[in-house]
Tab-separated table of C-alpha atoms in Angstrom:
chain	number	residue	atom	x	y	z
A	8	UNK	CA	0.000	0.000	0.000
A	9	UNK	CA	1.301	3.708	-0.267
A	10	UNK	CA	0.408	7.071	0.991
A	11	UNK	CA	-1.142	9.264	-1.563
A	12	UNK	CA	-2.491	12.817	-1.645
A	13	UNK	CA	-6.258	12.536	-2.543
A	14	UNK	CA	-5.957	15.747	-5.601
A	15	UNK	CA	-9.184	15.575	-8.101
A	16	UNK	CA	-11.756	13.390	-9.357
A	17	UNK	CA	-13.338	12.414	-12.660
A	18	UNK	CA	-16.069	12.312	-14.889
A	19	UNK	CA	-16.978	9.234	-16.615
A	20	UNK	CA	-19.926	8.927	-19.967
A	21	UNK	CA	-19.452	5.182	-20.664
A	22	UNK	CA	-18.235	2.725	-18.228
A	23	UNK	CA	-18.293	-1.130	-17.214
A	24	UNK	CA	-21.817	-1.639	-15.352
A	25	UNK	CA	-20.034	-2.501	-12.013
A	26	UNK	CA	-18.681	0.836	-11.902
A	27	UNK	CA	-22.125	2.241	-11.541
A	28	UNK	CA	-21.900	4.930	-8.481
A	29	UNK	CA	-18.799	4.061	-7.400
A	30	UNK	CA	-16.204	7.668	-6.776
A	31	UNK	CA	-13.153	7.841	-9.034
A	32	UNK	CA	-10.134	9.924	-7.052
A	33	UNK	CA	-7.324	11.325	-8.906
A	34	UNK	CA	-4.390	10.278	-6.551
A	35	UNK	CA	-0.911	11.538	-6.449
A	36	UNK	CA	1.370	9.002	-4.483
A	37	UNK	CA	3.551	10.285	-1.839
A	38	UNK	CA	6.455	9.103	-0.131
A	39	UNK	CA	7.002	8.623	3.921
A	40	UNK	CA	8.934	12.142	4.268
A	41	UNK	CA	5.696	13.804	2.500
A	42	UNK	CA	7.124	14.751	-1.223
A	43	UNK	CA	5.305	13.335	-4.279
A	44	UNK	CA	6.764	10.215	-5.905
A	45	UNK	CA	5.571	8.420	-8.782
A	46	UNK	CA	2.650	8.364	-11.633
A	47	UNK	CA	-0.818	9.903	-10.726
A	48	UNK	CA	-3.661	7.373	-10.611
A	49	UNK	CA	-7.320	6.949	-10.534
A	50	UNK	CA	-8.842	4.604	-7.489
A	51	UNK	CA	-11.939	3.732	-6.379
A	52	UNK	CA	-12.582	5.096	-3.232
A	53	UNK	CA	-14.865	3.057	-0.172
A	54	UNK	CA	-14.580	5.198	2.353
A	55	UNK	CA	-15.570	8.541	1.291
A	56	UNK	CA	-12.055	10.531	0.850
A	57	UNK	CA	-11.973	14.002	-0.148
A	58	UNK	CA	-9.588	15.983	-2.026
A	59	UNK	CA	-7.075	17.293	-0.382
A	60	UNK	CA	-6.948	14.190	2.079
A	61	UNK	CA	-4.124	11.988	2.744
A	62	UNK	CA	-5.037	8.411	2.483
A	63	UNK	CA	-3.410	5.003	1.376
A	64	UNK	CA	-4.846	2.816	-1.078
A	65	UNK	CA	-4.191	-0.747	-2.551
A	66	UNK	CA	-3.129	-1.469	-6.151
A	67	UNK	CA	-4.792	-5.120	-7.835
A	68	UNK	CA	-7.797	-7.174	-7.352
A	69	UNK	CA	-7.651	-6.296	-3.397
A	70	UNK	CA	-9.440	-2.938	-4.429
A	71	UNK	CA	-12.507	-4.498	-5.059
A	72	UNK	CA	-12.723	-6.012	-1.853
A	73	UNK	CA	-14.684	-3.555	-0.067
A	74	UNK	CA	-17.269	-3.601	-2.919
A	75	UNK	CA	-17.859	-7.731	-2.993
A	76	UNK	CA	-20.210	-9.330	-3.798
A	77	UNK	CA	-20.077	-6.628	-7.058
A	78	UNK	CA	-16.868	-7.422	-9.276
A	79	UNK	CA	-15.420	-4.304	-9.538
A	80	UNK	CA	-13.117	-3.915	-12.595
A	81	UNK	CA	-10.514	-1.544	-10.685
A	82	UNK	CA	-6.882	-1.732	-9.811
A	83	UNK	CA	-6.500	0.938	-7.255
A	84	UNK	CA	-8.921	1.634	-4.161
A	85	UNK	CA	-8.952	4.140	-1.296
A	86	UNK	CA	-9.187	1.810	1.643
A	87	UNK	CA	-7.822	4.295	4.624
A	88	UNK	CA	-8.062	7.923	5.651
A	89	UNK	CA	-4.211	8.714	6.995
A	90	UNK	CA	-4.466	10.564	10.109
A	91	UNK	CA	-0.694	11.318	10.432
A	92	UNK	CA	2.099	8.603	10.930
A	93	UNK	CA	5.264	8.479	13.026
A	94	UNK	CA	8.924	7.998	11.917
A	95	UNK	CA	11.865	6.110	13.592
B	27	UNK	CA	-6.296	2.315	-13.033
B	28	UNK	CA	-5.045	5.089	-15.322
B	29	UNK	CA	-5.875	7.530	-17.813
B	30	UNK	CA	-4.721	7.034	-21.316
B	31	UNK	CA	-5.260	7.909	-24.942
B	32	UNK	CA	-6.433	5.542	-27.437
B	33	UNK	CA	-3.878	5.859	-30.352
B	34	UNK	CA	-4.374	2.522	-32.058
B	35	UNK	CA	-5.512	-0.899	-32.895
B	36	UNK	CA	-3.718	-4.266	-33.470
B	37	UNK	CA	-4.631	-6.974	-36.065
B	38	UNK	CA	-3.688	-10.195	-35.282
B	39	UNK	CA	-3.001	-13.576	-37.142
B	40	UNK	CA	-3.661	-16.224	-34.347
B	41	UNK	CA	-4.624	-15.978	-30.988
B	42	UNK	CA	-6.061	-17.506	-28.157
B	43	UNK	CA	-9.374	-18.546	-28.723
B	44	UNK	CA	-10.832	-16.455	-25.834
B	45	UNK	CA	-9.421	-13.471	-27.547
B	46	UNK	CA	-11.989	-14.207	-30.550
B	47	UNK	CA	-14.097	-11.053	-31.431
B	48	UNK	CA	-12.522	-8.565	-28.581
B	49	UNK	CA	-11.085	-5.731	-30.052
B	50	UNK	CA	-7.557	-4.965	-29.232
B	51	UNK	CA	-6.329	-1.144	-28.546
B	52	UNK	CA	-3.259	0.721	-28.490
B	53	UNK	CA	-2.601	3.012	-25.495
B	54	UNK	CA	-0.824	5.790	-24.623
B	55	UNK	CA	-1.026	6.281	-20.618
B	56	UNK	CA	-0.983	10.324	-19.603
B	57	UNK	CA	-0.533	11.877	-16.024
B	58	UNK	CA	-3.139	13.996	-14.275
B	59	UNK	CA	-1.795	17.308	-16.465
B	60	UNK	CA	-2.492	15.112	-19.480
B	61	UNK	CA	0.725	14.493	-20.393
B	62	UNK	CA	2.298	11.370	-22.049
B	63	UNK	CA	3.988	9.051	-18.701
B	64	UNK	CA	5.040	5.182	-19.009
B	65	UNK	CA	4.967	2.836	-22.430
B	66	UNK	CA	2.125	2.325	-24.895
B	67	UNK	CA	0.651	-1.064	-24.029
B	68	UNK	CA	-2.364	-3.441	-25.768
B	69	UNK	CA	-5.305	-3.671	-23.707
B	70	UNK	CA	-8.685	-5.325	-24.735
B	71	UNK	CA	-11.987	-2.623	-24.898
B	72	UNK	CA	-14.744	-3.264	-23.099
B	73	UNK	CA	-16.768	-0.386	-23.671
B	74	UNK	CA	-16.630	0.615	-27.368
B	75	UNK	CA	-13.845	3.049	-27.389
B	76	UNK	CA	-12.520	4.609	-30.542
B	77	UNK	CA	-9.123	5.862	-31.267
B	78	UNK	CA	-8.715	9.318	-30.086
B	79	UNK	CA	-10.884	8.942	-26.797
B	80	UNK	CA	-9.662	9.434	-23.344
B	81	UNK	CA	-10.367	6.301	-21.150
B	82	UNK	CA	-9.317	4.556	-18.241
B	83	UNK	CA	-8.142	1.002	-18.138
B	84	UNK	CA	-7.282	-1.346	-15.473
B	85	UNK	CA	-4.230	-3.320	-15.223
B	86	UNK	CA	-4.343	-7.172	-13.949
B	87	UNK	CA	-6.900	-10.176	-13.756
B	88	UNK	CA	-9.651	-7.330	-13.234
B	89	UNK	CA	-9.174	-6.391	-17.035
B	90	UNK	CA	-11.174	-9.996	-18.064
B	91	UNK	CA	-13.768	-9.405	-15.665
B	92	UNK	CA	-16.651	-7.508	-17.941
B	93	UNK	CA	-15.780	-10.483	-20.170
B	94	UNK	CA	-17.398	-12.939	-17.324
B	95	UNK	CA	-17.327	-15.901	-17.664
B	96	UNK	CA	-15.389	-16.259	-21.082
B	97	UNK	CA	-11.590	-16.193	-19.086
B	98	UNK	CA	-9.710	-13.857	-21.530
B	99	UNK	CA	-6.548	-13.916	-21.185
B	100	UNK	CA	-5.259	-10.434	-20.408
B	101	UNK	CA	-3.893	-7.847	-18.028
B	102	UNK	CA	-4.845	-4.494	-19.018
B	103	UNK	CA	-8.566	-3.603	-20.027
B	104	UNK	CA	-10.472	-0.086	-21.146
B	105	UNK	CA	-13.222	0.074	-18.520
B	106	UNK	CA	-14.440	3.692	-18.841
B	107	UNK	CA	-14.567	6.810	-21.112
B	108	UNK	CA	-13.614	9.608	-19.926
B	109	UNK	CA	-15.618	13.364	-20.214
B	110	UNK	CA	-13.394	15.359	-17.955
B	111	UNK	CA	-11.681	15.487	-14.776
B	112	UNK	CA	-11.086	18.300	-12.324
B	113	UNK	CA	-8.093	18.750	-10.046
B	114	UNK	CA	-8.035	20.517	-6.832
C	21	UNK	CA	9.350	-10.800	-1.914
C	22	UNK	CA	12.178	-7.950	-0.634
C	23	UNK	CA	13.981	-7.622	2.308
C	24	UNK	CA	12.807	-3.952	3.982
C	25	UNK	CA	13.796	-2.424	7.486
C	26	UNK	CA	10.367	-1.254	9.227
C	27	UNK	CA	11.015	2.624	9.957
C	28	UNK	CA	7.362	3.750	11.106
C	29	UNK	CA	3.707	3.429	11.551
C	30	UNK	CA	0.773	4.540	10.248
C	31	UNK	CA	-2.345	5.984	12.379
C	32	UNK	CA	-5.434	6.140	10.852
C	33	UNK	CA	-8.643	7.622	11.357
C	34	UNK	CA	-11.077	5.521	8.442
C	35	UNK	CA	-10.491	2.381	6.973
C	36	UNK	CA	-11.791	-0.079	5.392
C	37	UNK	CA	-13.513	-3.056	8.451
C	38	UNK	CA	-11.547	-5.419	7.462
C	39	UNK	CA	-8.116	-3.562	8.392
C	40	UNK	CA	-9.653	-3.094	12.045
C	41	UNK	CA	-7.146	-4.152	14.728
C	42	UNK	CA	-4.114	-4.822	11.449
C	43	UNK	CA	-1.032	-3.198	12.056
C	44	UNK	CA	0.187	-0.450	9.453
C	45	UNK	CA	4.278	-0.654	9.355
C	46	UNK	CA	5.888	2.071	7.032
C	47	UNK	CA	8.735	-0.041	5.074
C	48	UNK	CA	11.757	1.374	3.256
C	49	UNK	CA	13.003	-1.760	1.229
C	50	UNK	CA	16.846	-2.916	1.198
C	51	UNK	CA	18.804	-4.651	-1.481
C	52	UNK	CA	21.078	-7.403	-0.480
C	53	UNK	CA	23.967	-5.392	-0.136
C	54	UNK	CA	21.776	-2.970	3.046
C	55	UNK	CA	21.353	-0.077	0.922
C	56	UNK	CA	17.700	1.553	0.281
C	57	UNK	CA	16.103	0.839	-3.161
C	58	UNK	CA	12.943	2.056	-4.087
C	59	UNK	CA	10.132	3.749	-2.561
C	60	UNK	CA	8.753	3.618	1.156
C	61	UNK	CA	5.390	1.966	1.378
C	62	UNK	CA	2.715	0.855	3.797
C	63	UNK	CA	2.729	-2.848	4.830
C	64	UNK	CA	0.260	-5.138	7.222
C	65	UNK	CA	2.143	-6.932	9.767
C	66	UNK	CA	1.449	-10.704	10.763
C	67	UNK	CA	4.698	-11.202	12.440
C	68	UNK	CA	4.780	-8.676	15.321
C	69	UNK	CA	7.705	-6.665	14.023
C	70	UNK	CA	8.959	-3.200	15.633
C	71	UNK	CA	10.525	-0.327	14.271
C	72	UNK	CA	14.483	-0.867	13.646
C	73	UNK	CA	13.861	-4.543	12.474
C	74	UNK	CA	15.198	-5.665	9.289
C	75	UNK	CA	12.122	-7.571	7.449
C	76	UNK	CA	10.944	-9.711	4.090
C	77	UNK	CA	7.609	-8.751	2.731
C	78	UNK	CA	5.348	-9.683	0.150
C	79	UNK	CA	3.273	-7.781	-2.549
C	80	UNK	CA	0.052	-8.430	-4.135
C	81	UNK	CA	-2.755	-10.479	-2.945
C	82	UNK	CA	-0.456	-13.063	-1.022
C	83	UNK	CA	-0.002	-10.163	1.593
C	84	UNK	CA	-3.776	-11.010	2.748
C	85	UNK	CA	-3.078	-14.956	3.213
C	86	UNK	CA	-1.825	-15.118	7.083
C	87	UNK	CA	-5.123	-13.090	7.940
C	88	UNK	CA	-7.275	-15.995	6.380
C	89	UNK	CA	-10.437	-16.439	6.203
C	90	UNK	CA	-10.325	-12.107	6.616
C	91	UNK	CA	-10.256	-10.907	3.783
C	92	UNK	CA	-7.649	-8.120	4.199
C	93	UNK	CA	-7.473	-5.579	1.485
C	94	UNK	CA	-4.191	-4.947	1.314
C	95	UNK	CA	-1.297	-5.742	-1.209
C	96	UNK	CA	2.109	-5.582	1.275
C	97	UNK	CA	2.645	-7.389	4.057
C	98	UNK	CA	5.524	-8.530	6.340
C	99	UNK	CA	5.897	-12.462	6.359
C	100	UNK	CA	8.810	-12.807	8.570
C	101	UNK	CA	11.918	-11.144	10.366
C	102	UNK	CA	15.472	-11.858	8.888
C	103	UNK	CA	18.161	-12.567	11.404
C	104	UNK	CA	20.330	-12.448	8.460
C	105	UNK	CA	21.770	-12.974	5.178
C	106	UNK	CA	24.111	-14.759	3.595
C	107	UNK	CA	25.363	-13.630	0.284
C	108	UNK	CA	28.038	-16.282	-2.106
D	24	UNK	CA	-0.516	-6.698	-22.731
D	25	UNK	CA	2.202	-5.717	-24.528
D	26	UNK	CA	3.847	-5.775	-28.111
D	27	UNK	CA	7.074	-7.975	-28.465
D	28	UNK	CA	9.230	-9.873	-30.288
D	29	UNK	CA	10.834	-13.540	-29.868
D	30	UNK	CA	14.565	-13.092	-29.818
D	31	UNK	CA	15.116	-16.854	-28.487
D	32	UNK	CA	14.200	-19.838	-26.324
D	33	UNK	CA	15.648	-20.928	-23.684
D	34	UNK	CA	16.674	-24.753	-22.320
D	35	UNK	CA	15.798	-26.191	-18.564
D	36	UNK	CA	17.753	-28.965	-16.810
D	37	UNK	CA	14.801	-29.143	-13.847
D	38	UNK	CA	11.786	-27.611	-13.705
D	39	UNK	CA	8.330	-27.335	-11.737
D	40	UNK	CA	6.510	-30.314	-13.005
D	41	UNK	CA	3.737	-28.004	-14.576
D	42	UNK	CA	5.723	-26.715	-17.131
D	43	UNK	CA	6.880	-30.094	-18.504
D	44	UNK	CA	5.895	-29.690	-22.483
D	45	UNK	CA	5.568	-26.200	-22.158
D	46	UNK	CA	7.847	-23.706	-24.284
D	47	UNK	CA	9.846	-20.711	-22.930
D	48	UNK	CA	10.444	-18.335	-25.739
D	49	UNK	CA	12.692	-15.080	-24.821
D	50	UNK	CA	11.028	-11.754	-25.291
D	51	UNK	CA	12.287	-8.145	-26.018
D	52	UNK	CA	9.043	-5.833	-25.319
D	53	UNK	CA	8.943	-3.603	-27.904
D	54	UNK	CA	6.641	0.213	-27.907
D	55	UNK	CA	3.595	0.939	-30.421
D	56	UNK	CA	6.600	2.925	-32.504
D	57	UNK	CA	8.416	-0.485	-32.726
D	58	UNK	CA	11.785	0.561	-30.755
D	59	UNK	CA	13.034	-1.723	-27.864
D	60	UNK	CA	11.615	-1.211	-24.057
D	61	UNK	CA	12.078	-2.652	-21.058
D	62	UNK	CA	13.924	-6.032	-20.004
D	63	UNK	CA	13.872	-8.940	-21.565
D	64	UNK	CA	11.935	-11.723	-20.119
D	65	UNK	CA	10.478	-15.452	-20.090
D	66	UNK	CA	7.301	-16.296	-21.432
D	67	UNK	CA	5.580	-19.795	-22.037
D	68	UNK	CA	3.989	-20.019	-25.820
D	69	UNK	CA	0.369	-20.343	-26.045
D	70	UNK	CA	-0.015	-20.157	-29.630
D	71	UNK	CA	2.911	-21.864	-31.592
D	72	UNK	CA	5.372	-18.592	-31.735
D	73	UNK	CA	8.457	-18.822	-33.451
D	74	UNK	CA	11.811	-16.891	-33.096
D	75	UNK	CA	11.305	-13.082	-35.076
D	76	UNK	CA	7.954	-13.172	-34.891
D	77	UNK	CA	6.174	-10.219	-33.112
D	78	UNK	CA	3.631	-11.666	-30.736
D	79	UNK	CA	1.575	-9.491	-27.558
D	80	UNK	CA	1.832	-11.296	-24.730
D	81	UNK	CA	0.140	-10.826	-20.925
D	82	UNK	CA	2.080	-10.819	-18.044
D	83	UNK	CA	0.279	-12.465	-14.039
D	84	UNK	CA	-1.754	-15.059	-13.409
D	85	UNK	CA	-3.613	-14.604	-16.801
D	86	UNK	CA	-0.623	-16.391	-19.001
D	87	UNK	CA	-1.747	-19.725	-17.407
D	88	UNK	CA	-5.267	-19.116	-18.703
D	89	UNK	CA	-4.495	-20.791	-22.144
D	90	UNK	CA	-3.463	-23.839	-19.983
D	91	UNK	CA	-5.920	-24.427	-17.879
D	92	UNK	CA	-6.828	-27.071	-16.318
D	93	UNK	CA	-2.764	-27.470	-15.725
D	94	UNK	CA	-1.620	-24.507	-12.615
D	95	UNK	CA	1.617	-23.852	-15.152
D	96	UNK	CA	3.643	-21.606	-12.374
D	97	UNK	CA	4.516	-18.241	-14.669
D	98	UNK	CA	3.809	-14.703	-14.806
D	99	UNK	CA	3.910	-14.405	-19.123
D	100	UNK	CA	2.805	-15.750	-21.518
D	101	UNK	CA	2.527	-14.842	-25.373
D	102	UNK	CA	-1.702	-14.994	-26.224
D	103	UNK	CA	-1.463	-14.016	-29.802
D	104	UNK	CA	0.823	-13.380	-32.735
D	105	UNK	CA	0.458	-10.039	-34.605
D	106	UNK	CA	0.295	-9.241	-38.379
D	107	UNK	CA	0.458	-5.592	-37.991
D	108	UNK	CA	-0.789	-2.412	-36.125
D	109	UNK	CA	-2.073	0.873	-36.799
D	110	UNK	CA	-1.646	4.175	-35.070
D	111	UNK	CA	-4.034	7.314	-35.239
E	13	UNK	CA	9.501	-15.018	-15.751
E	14	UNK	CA	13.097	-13.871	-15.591
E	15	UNK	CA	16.169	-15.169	-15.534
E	16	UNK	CA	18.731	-15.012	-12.225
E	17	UNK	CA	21.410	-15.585	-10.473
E	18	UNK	CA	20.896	-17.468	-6.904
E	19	UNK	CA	23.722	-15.040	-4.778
E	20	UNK	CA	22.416	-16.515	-1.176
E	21	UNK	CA	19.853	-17.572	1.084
E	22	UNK	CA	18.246	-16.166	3.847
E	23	UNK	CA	17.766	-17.324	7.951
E	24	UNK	CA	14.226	-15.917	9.137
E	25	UNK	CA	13.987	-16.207	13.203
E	26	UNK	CA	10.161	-15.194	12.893
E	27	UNK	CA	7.847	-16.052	10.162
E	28	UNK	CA	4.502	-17.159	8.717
E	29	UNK	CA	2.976	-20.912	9.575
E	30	UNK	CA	3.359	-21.396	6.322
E	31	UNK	CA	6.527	-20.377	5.492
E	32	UNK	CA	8.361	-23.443	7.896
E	33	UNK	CA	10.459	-25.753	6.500
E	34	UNK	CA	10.963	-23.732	2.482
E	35	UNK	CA	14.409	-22.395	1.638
E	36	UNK	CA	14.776	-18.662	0.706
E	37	UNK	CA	17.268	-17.775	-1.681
E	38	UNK	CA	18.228	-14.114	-2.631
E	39	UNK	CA	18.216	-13.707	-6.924
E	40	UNK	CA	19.645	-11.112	-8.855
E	41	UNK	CA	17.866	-10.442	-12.270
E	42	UNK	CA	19.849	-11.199	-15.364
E	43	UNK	CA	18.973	-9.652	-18.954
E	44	UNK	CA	18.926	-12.036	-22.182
E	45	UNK	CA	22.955	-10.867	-22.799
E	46	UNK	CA	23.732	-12.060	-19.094
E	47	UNK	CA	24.091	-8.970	-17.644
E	48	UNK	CA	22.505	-7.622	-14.037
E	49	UNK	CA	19.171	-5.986	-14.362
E	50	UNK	CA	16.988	-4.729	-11.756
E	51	UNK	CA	17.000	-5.508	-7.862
E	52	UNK	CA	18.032	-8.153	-5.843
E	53	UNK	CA	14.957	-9.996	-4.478
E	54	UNK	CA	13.953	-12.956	-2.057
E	55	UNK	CA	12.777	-15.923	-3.839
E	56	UNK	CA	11.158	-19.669	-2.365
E	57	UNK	CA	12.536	-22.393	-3.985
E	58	UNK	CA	10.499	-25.304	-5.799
E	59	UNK	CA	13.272	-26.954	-7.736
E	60	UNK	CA	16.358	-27.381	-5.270
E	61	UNK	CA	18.575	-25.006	-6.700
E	62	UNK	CA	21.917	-23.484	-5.062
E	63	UNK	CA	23.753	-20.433	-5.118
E	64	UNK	CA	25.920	-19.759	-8.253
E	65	UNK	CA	23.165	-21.364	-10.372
E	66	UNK	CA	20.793	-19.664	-13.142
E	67	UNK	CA	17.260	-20.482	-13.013
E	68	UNK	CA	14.201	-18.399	-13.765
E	69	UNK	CA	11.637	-17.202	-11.690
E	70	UNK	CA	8.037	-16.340	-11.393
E	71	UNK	CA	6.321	-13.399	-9.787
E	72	UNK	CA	2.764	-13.292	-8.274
E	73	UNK	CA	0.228	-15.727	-6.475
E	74	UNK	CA	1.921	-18.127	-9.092
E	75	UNK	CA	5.118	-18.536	-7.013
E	76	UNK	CA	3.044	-20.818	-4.646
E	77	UNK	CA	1.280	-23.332	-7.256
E	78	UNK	CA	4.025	-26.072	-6.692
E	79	UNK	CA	3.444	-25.947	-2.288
E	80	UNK	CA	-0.467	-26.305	-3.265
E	81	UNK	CA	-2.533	-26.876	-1.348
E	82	UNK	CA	-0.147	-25.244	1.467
E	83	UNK	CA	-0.937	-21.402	0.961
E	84	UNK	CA	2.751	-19.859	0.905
E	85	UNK	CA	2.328	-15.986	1.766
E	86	UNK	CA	5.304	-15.368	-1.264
E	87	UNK	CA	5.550	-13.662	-4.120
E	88	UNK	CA	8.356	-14.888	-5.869
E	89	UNK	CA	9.533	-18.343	-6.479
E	90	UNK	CA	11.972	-20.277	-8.310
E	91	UNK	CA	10.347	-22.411	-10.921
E	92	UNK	CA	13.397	-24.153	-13.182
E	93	UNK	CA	17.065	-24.099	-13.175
E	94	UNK	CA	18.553	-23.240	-16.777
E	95	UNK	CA	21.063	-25.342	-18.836
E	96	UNK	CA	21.461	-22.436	-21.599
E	97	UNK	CA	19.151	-20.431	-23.687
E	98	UNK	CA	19.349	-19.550	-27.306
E	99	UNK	CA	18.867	-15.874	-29.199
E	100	UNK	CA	18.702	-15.675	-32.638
């Protein structure tokens, strides 16, 4: 999983039918000391991120998890809201 | 999943037989800013796409699923097209 | 599967149910000669490990097997805690 | 999936027993303009490839599709062999 | 798959259930033209092979077909030990 900077969303016309109502986030991966590192994505999100948020999300077939029984067809999902996190 | 452009198509000569009658796309991933990041890659369409749309696609097992249950064998699928997308 | 050293923790605020009660162990991977390589990331624990211990992990959907029959969405987790290596 | 082409094969002296029969052809992945990208790597042959052909081939879980019911153990496989492509 | 060079193994003192009793050898990555590509990584081994010899690896859930039914938490695995390979 990585931290990511929660930093738009988009607008779909046609989709896959299991993607019906389900939030895509524009995400911008961070790194632990805070700066940006790495390719922007979109994820799904399950539990209700805004932008601006820090979160962490999962890449693969774990980001449909939180949606089963529905088969999501998504490779990134939200799945925590970061409140802060400590270094050694 | 990512954004990309769809800048091609690919004809092939033999295949596997789940492949039969999916159409196969060129992409061109782009960042949030909409510019070109990572290699072009071949990813199968499952929502009608034409070359010059924006879409999304999904990388891994999760690209056969709107194919259910005819297994295709491949790791990168078109799953939405895209209207717009805001940043904050 | 890499060889990290655990240098933090995550605290978070909303998650996903099925990461209640997980530890969240920030990660910087090692190569085999000790040196850092590649990007920090977040990782479930199953082993117990602390901060300052030198680690193997997995990625992808594997990272969810030692919380079985949960069905953990996550795609890092540590699998054990290296006493050491031995190189030829 | 990507674009590639067969630039040799390579011989085993002992090998998981699921991949008895099986051919490993060597792959350069190659970009929609046709220049070299990325490593080469292993992939088992699906669909009767031969050295200097271009072929598109998937990489996970999906390359052992073709050999199903068999659990080959590998991460690519070539799916189909390609007679040309066209770009917008 | 990919081919590599076993440089060492690995002593856990902690790990997962279902981790006892498999060997751990560190890989590093070799190109087609023999040369080092890419990071060292920790590998289970299906095929008994020791350090100093090539073999080729898989990535992914696949790395822990050949301990089925035993659900090894890895996700990277030795598959075959190479006698030579061919380019054109």
């Amino acid at each position: 999983m990585q931290l990511a900077k929660v930093i738009g969303d988009v607008v779909i016309t046609r989709k896959d039918d299991n993607l019906t109502g389900i939030k895509l986030m524009v995400l911008q991966p961070i790194a632990a000391d805070g700066s940006n590192i790495g390719r922007t994505l979109v994820a799904v999100d399950a539990v209700g991120a805004g932008v601006g948020e820090t979160v962490f999300f999962v890449r693969g077939k774990e980001a449909s998890f939180p949606f089963y029984p529905t088969e999501v067809p998504t490779d990134a999902g939200i799945v925590g809201i970061v409140d802060h996190w400590d270094l050694d």
